Coordinates of C-alpha atoms in Angstrom, one line a residue:
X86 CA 13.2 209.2 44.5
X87 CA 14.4 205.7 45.5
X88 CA 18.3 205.4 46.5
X89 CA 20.0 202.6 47.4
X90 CA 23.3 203.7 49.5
X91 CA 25.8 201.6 52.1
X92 CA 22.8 198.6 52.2
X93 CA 19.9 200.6 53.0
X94 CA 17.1 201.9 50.8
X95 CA 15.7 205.6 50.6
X96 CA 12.6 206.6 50.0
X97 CA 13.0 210.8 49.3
X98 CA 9.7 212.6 49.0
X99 CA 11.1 215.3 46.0
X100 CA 8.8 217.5 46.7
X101 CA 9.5 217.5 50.0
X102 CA 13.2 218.1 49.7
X103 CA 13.4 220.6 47.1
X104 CA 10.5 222.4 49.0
X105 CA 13.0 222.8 52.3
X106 CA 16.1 223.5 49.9
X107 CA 14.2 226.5 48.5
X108 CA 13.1 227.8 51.7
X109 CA 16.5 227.8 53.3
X110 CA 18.3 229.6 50.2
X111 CA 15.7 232.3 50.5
X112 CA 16.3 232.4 54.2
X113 CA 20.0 233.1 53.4
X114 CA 18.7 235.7 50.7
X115 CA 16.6 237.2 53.6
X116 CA 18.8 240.6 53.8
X117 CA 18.6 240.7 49.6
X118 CA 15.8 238.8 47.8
X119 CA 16.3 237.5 44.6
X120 CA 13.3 238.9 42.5
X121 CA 12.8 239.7 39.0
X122 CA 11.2 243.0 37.8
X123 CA 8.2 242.0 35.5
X124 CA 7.7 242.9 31.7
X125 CA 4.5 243.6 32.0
X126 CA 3.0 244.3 35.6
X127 CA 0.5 241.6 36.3
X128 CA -2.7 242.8 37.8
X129 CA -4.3 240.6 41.0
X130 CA -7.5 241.1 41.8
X131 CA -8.2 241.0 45.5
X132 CA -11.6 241.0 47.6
X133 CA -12.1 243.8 50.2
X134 CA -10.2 241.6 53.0
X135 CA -7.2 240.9 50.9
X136 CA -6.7 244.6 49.4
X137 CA -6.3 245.8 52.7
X138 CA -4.3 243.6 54.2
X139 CA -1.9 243.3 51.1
X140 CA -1.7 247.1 51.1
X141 CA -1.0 247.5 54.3
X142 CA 1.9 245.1 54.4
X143 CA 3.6 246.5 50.9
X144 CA 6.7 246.4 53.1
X145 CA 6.7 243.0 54.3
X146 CA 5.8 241.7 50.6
X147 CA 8.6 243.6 49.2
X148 CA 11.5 241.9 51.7
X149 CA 10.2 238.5 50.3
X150 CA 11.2 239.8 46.3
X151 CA 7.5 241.4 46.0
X152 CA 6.8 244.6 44.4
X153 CA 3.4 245.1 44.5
X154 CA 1.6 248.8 44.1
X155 CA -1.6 249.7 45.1
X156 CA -3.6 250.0 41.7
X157 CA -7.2 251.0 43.1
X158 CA -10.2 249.3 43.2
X159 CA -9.8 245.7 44.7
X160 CA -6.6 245.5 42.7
X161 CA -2.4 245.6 43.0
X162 CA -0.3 245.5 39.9
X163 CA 3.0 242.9 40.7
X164 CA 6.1 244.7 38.7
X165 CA 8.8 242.1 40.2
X166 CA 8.5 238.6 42.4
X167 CA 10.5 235.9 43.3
X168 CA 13.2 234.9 41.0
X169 CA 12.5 231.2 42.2
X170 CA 9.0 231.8 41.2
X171 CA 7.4 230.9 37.5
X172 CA 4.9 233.1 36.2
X173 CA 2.5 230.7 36.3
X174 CA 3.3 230.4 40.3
X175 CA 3.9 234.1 40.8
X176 CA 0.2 234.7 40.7
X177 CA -0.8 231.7 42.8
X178 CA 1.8 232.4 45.4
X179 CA 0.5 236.0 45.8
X180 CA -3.2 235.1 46.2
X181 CA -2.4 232.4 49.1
X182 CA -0.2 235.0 50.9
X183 CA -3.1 237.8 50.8
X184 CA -5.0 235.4 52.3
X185 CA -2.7 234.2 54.8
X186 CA -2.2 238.1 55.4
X187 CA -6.2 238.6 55.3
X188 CA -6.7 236.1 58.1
X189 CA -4.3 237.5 60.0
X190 CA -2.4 234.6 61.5
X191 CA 0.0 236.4 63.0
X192 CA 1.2 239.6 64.4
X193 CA 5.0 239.5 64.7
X194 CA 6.1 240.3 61.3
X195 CA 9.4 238.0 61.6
X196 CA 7.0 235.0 61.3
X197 CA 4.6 236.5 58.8
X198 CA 7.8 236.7 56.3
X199 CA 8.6 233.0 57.5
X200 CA 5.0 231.7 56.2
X201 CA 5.8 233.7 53.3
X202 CA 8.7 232.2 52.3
X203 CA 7.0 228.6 53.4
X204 CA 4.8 229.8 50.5
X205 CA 6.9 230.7 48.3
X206 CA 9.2 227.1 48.3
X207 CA 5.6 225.3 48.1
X208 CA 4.9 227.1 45.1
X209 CA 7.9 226.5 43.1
X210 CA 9.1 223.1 44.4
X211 CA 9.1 220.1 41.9
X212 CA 5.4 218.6 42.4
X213 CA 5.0 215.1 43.0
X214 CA 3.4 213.9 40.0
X215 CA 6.1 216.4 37.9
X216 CA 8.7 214.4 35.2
X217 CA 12.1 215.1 36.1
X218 CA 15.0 213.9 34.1
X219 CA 17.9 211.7 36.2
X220 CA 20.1 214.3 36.2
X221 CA 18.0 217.0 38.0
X222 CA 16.9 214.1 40.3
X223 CA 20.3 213.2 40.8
X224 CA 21.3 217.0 41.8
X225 CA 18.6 216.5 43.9
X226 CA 20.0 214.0 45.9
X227 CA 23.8 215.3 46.2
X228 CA 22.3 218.9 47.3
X229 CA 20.6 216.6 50.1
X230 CA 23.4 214.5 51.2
X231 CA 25.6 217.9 51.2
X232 CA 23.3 219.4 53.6
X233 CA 22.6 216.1 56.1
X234 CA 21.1 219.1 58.8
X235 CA 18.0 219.3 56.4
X236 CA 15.3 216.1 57.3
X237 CA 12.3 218.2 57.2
X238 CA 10.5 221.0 55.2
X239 CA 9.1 223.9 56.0
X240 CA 5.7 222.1 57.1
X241 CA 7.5 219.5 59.2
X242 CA 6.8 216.4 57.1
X243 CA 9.9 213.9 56.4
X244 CA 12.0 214.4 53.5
X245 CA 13.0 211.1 53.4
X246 CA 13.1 207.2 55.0
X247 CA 15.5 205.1 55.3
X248 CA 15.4 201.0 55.4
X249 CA 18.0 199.1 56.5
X250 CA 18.5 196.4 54.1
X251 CA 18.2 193.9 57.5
X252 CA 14.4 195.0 57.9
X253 CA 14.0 194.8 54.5
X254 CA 15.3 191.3 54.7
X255 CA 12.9 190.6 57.6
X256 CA 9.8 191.7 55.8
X257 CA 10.2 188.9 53.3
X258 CA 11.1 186.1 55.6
X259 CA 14.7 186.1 54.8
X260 CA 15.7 186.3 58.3
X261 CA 14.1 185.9 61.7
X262 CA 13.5 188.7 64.3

């Protein structure tokens, strides 16, 4: 997203942004996930690894909107995820926590739920390459400038850079040093 405010220009990385704005509202939604209960339970498929590990954490799944049940055979049946989370993500999102929870890359269960919900925001962000209308873009931006604390996401990467119009004015040889 390009902006052009007080004579400097911002580059905003969308994906980026709306990436961190997820992740904080779920951290705010921490003591009461959003999630939606299912029509139809999806069935995920899991290897050996995974199973375990996703049924052994059926707690820690569930305080991040996931209801998952242990269906037998390799296999746990979702009945509710994520509101923030489109079906076609719900499934996605589950298999990359199980295997963040099958490689075990943590212990302390305050930070598993944090890589969870880094998952989560990743998953349903605005993609790079997605068509947005103005108006979403546009909310976008006025979400961002509301919240000025938010210059990261979740990974660490920039949301956004800024150019003062001077440099951009020294790039083309308008002005000297």
């Amino acid at each position: 997203i390009l902006v052009e405010s007080g004579g400097e220009l911002i580059l905003i990385d969308k994906h980026a942004a709306h990436e961190r704005l997820i992740y904080e509202k779920l951290l705010r939604q921490k003591e009461n996930p959003d999630s939606q209960m299912l029509l139809t339970p999806l069935p995920v498929t899991l290897d050996k690894n995974q199973y375990d590990a996703v049924t052994q954490n059926l707690d820690l799944l569930a305080q991040a909107g996931f209801e998952a049940e242990d269906f037998g055979m390799g296999t746990v049946l979702l009945r509710s995820v994520p509101t923030i989370l489109s079906g076609d993500d719900a499934e996605g999102a589950f298999l990359e926590i199980a295997g963040q929870l099958r490689a075990g890359q943590t212990s302390v269960t305050t930070e598993k739920i944090d890589w969870i919900y880094h998952t989560i925001a990743c998953k349903s962000a605005v993609k790079g390459g997605d068509k947005n209308l103005p108006g979403e873009l546009a909310e976008l931006v006025l979400t961002l400038i509301g919240n000025p604390e938010v210059r990261y996401c979740p990974h660490g990467r920039p949301i956004f850079v800024s150019l003062k119009q001077r440099e951009i004015e020294k790039y083309f040889g308008r002005i000297q040093g």
